[in-house]
GROMACS .gro file of C-alpha atoms in nm:
model
  199
    1MET     CA    1  -1.235   3.398  -0.609
    2GLN     CA    2  -1.223   3.108  -0.725
    3THR     CA    3  -1.377   2.841  -0.560
    4ARG     CA    4  -1.192   2.494  -0.545
    5PRO     CA    5  -1.357   2.129  -0.621
    6PRO     CA    6  -1.446   1.963  -0.426
    7PRO     CA    7  -1.292   1.596  -0.283
    8PRO     CA    8  -1.261   1.327  -0.568
    9LEU     CA    9  -1.349   0.958  -0.613
   10LEU     CA   10  -1.068   0.748  -0.691
   11PRO     CA   11  -1.075   0.541  -1.021
   12LEU     CA   12  -1.323   0.319  -1.078
   13GLN     CA   13  -1.008   0.091  -1.135
   14TRP     CA   14  -0.679   0.168  -1.073
   15CYS     CA   15  -0.291   0.008  -1.000
   16SER     CA   16   0.034   0.110  -0.934
   17ALA     CA   17   0.405   0.054  -0.857
   18TYR     CA   18   0.480   0.250  -0.522
   19VAL     CA   19   0.729   0.281  -0.304
   20SER     CA   20   0.709   0.325   0.086
   21TYR     CA   21   0.937   0.464   0.331
   22TRP     CA   22   0.879   0.752   0.606
   23SER     CA   23   0.952   1.074   0.669
   24PRO     CA   24   1.137   1.158   0.872
   25MET     CA   25   1.427   0.799   0.755
   26ARG     CA   26   1.492   0.683   1.092
   27ARG     CA   27   1.841   0.413   1.141
   28ASP     CA   28   1.644   0.112   1.149
   29ASP     CA   29   1.288   0.284   0.889
   30GLN     CA   30   1.318   0.030   0.592
   31VAL     CA   31   1.210   0.126   0.257
   32THR     CA   32   0.978  -0.127   0.056
   33SER     CA   33   0.794  -0.165  -0.305
   34GLY     CA   34   0.547  -0.358  -0.461
   35TYR     CA   35   0.201  -0.328  -0.654
   36CYS     CA   36  -0.050  -0.254  -0.591
   37TRP     CA   37  -0.420  -0.269  -0.789
   38PHE     CA   38  -0.798  -0.167  -0.683
   39ASP     CA   39  -1.100  -0.281  -0.864
   40TYR     CA   40  -1.390  -0.048  -0.727
   41VAL     CA   41  -1.666  -0.230  -0.910
   42ARG     CA   42  -1.591  -0.589  -0.765
   43ASP     CA   43  -1.454  -0.405  -0.404
   44VAL     CA   44  -1.181  -0.677  -0.420
   45CYS     CA   45  -0.808  -0.550  -0.407
   46ARG     CA   46  -0.416  -0.688  -0.424
   47ILE     CA   47  -0.069  -0.602  -0.278
   48ASP     CA   48   0.244  -0.725  -0.398
   49GLY     CA   49   0.520  -0.648  -0.199
   50LEU     CA   50   0.794  -0.651   0.075
   51PHE     CA   51   0.630  -0.544   0.446
   52ASN     CA   52   0.892  -0.543   0.667
   53PRO     CA   53   0.664  -0.522   0.996
   54TRP     CA   54   1.002  -0.516   1.274
   55PRO     CA   55   1.405  -0.497   1.132
   56GLU     CA   56   1.522  -0.762   0.884
   57LYS     CA   57   1.795  -0.809   1.272
   58GLU     CA   58   1.475  -0.875   1.495
   59ARG     CA   59   1.301  -1.184   1.263
   60GLY     CA   60   1.647  -1.306   1.034
   61TYR     CA   61   1.470  -1.218   0.794
   62GLN     CA   62   1.298  -0.981   0.457
   63LEU     CA   63   0.878  -1.080   0.421
   64TRP     CA   64   0.672  -1.043   0.062
   65MET     CA   65   0.336  -1.037   0.096
   66SER     CA   66   0.076  -1.097  -0.187
   67GLU     CA   67  -0.233  -1.000  -0.005
   68VAL     CA   68  -0.608  -1.002  -0.222
   69GLY     CA   69  -0.882  -0.886  -0.019
   70ASP     CA   70  -1.243  -0.916  -0.114
   71VAL     CA   71  -1.491  -0.799   0.014
   72ALA     CA   72  -1.773  -0.998  -0.123
   73GLN     CA   73  -1.626  -1.303   0.010
   74GLY     CA   74  -1.528  -1.097   0.339
   75ARG     CA   75  -1.208  -1.277   0.308
   76SER     CA   76  -0.835  -1.216   0.288
   77ILE     CA   77  -0.585  -1.395   0.131
   78LYS     CA   78  -0.220  -1.371   0.222
   79ARG     CA   79   0.070  -1.540   0.078
   80LYS     CA   80   0.397  -1.510   0.187
   81MET     CA   81   0.789  -1.543   0.092
   82ALA     CA   82   1.032  -1.509   0.365
   83TYR     CA   83   1.393  -1.392   0.224
   84TRP     CA   84   1.743  -1.423   0.403
   85ARG     CA   85   2.146  -1.392   0.370
   86THR     CA   86   2.299  -1.706   0.402
   87ALA     CA   87   2.720  -1.700   0.401
   88THR     CA   88   2.873  -1.926   0.144
   89VAL     CA   89   3.235  -1.937   0.006
   90LEU     CA   90   3.139  -1.758  -0.257
   91GLY     CA   91   2.977  -1.498  -0.079
   92ASP     CA   92   2.643  -1.394   0.129
   93CYS     CA   93   2.330  -1.574  -0.067
   94LEU     CA   94   1.939  -1.444  -0.075
   95CYS     CA   95   1.768  -1.788   0.089
   96GLU     CA   96   1.342  -1.828   0.065
   97SER     CA   97   1.152  -1.995   0.148
   98LEU     CA   98   0.706  -2.013   0.148
   99LEU     CA   99   0.518  -1.957   0.429
  100PRO     CA  100   0.190  -2.055   0.524
  101GLU     CA  101  -0.106  -1.921   0.406
  102GLU     CA  102  -0.294  -1.658   0.602
  103THR     CA  103  -0.701  -1.634   0.554
  104THR     CA  104  -0.825  -1.331   0.747
  105PRO     CA  105  -1.200  -1.210   0.746
  106PHE     CA  106  -1.189  -0.840   0.555
  107HIS     CA  107  -1.467  -0.606   0.502
  108GLU     CA  108  -1.362  -0.348   0.344
  109LEU     CA  109  -1.106  -0.208   0.047
  110PHE     CA  110  -0.762  -0.073   0.233
  111LEU     CA  111  -0.834   0.241   0.046
  112PRO     CA  112  -1.209   0.278  -0.030
  113ARG     CA  113  -1.333   0.480  -0.298
  114ALA     CA  114  -1.473   0.772  -0.172
  115VAL     CA  115  -1.208   0.822   0.052
  116LEU     CA  116  -1.162   1.195   0.061
  117VAL     CA  117  -1.561   1.255   0.052
  118ASP     CA  118  -1.589   0.999   0.351
  119GLY     CA  119  -1.331   1.205   0.545
  120ASN     CA  120  -1.466   1.560   0.469
  121ALA     CA  121  -1.140   1.602   0.317
  122ARG     CA  122  -0.994   1.964   0.275
  123HIS     CA  123  -0.815   2.129   0.019
  124ALA     CA  124  -0.479   2.274   0.107
  125GLY     CA  125  -0.256   2.387  -0.189
  126CYS     CA  126  -0.062   2.221  -0.454
  127GLU     CA  127   0.300   2.132  -0.462
  128PRO     CA  128   0.449   1.915  -0.648
  129VAL     CA  129   0.490   1.577  -0.615
  130LEU     CA  130   0.671   1.291  -0.828
  131GLY     CA  131   0.737   1.560  -1.086
  132GLN     CA  132   0.351   1.684  -1.159
  133LEU     CA  133   0.168   1.941  -0.979
  134ALA     CA  134  -0.081   1.817  -0.765
  135ASP     CA  135  -0.401   1.919  -0.461
  136ALA     CA  136  -0.344   1.796  -0.153
  137TRP     CA  137  -0.645   1.717   0.063
  138VAL     CA  138  -0.596   1.732   0.379
  139ILE     CA  139  -0.893   1.435   0.611
  140GLU     CA  140  -0.878   1.507   0.998
  141ARG     CA  141  -0.923   1.241   1.289
  142ARG     CA  142  -0.948   1.254   1.615
  143HIS     CA  143  -0.610   1.216   1.885
  144LYS     CA  144  -0.417   1.156   1.519
  145ALA     CA  145  -0.215   1.257   1.304
  146PRO     CA  146  -0.414   1.409   0.977
  147LEU     CA  147  -0.383   1.144   0.671
  148THR     CA  148  -0.304   1.351   0.329
  149PHE     CA  149  -0.328   1.275  -0.007
  150TYR     CA  150  -0.181   1.426  -0.326
  151THR     CA  151  -0.362   1.346  -0.663
  152GLN     CA  152  -0.260   1.525  -0.996
  153THR     CA  153  -0.409   1.874  -0.958
  154ARG     CA  154  -0.787   1.837  -1.093
  155THR     CA  155  -0.798   1.481  -1.112
  156ASN     CA  156  -0.836   1.183  -0.919
  157LEU     CA  157  -0.503   0.971  -1.038
  158LEU     CA  158  -0.346   0.958  -0.634
  159LEU     CA  159  -0.011   1.038  -0.646
  160ARG     CA  160   0.118   0.974  -0.250
  161MET     CA  161  -0.042   0.942   0.059
  162LEU     CA  162   0.070   1.042   0.391
  163SER     CA  163  -0.045   0.846   0.708
  164GLY     CA  164   0.049   0.736   1.066
  165ASN     CA  165  -0.028   0.819   1.422
  166ASP     CA  166   0.280   0.987   1.496
  167SER     CA  167   0.291   1.372   1.289
  168GLN     CA  168   0.666   1.363   1.338
  169HIS     CA  169   0.783   0.994   1.237
  170VAL     CA  170   0.537   1.030   0.845
  171SER     CA  171   0.447   0.721   0.664
  172VAL     CA  172   0.500   0.769   0.276
  173ARG     CA  173   0.357   0.610  -0.005
  174ASP     CA  174   0.438   0.732  -0.391
  175PHE     CA  175   0.251   0.576  -0.631
  176PRO     CA  176   0.479   0.651  -0.977
  177ASN     CA  177   0.292   0.527  -1.229
  178VAL     CA  178  -0.047   0.504  -1.213
  179SER     CA  179  -0.252   0.365  -1.484
  180VAL     CA  180  -0.640   0.358  -1.510
  181GLY     CA  181  -0.863   0.065  -1.699
  182ASP     CA  182  -1.008  -0.217  -1.629
  183ILE     CA  183  -0.799  -0.424  -1.502
  184PRO     CA  184  -0.830  -0.834  -1.604
  185ALA     CA  185  -1.035  -1.070  -1.304
  186ASN     CA  186  -0.738  -1.330  -1.313
  187VAL     CA  187  -0.461  -1.072  -1.104
  188PHE     CA  188  -0.719  -1.118  -0.829
  189SER     CA  189  -0.743  -1.521  -0.861
  190ARG     CA  190  -0.556  -1.751  -0.592
  191SER     CA  191  -0.283  -2.033  -0.731
  192GLU     CA  192  -0.263  -2.366  -0.503
  193ASP     CA  193   0.128  -2.363  -0.428
  194THR     CA  194   0.175  -2.559  -0.134
  195ALA     CA  195   0.380  -2.363   0.125
  196ARG     CA  196   0.688  -2.457   0.272
  197PRO     CA  197   0.828  -2.399   0.646
  198LEU     CA  198   1.130  -2.240   0.723
  199PRO     CA  199   1.437  -2.430   0.753
   0.00000   0.00000   0.00000
């Protein structure tokens, strides 16, 4: 009988665009997207993209955020931009405002390299994901819905992850163009622009 290999470590350095959505999609659910970089050599990561933890109609704007989490420095730096529609005589236009920078404690990367190994992930078969055959790895969690990660078959390239605490409404994040290799240090550097408040 053929045995499956143990769950893999994620690549030492990898990056990808991502698309986040819900399954199933409900009326107010948002589809968001962005780009992420993970560097386990430097113990740092960065995620840029749209983050909408609330319906746009509640706050009046959508939120774009760039977050750099640095374990060595023990901090995360978030830079945020608000976007909203404004009606004009020529039609709707998009307005923007840079929000104040936020610094918070940071002690572990959003996605640890050994997430599958440390979570005792079990192999749950193979499925087509993003046009490729993928190994499904399931991490059981007490009193929560399981986490499921899909890696390109017999590799450590992450294609999709399912998360959330409600098994009937799962958060899905796809990684359609994973790239492995050196990430320039300046990807994680910080700019010094001055924030402008919302009007």
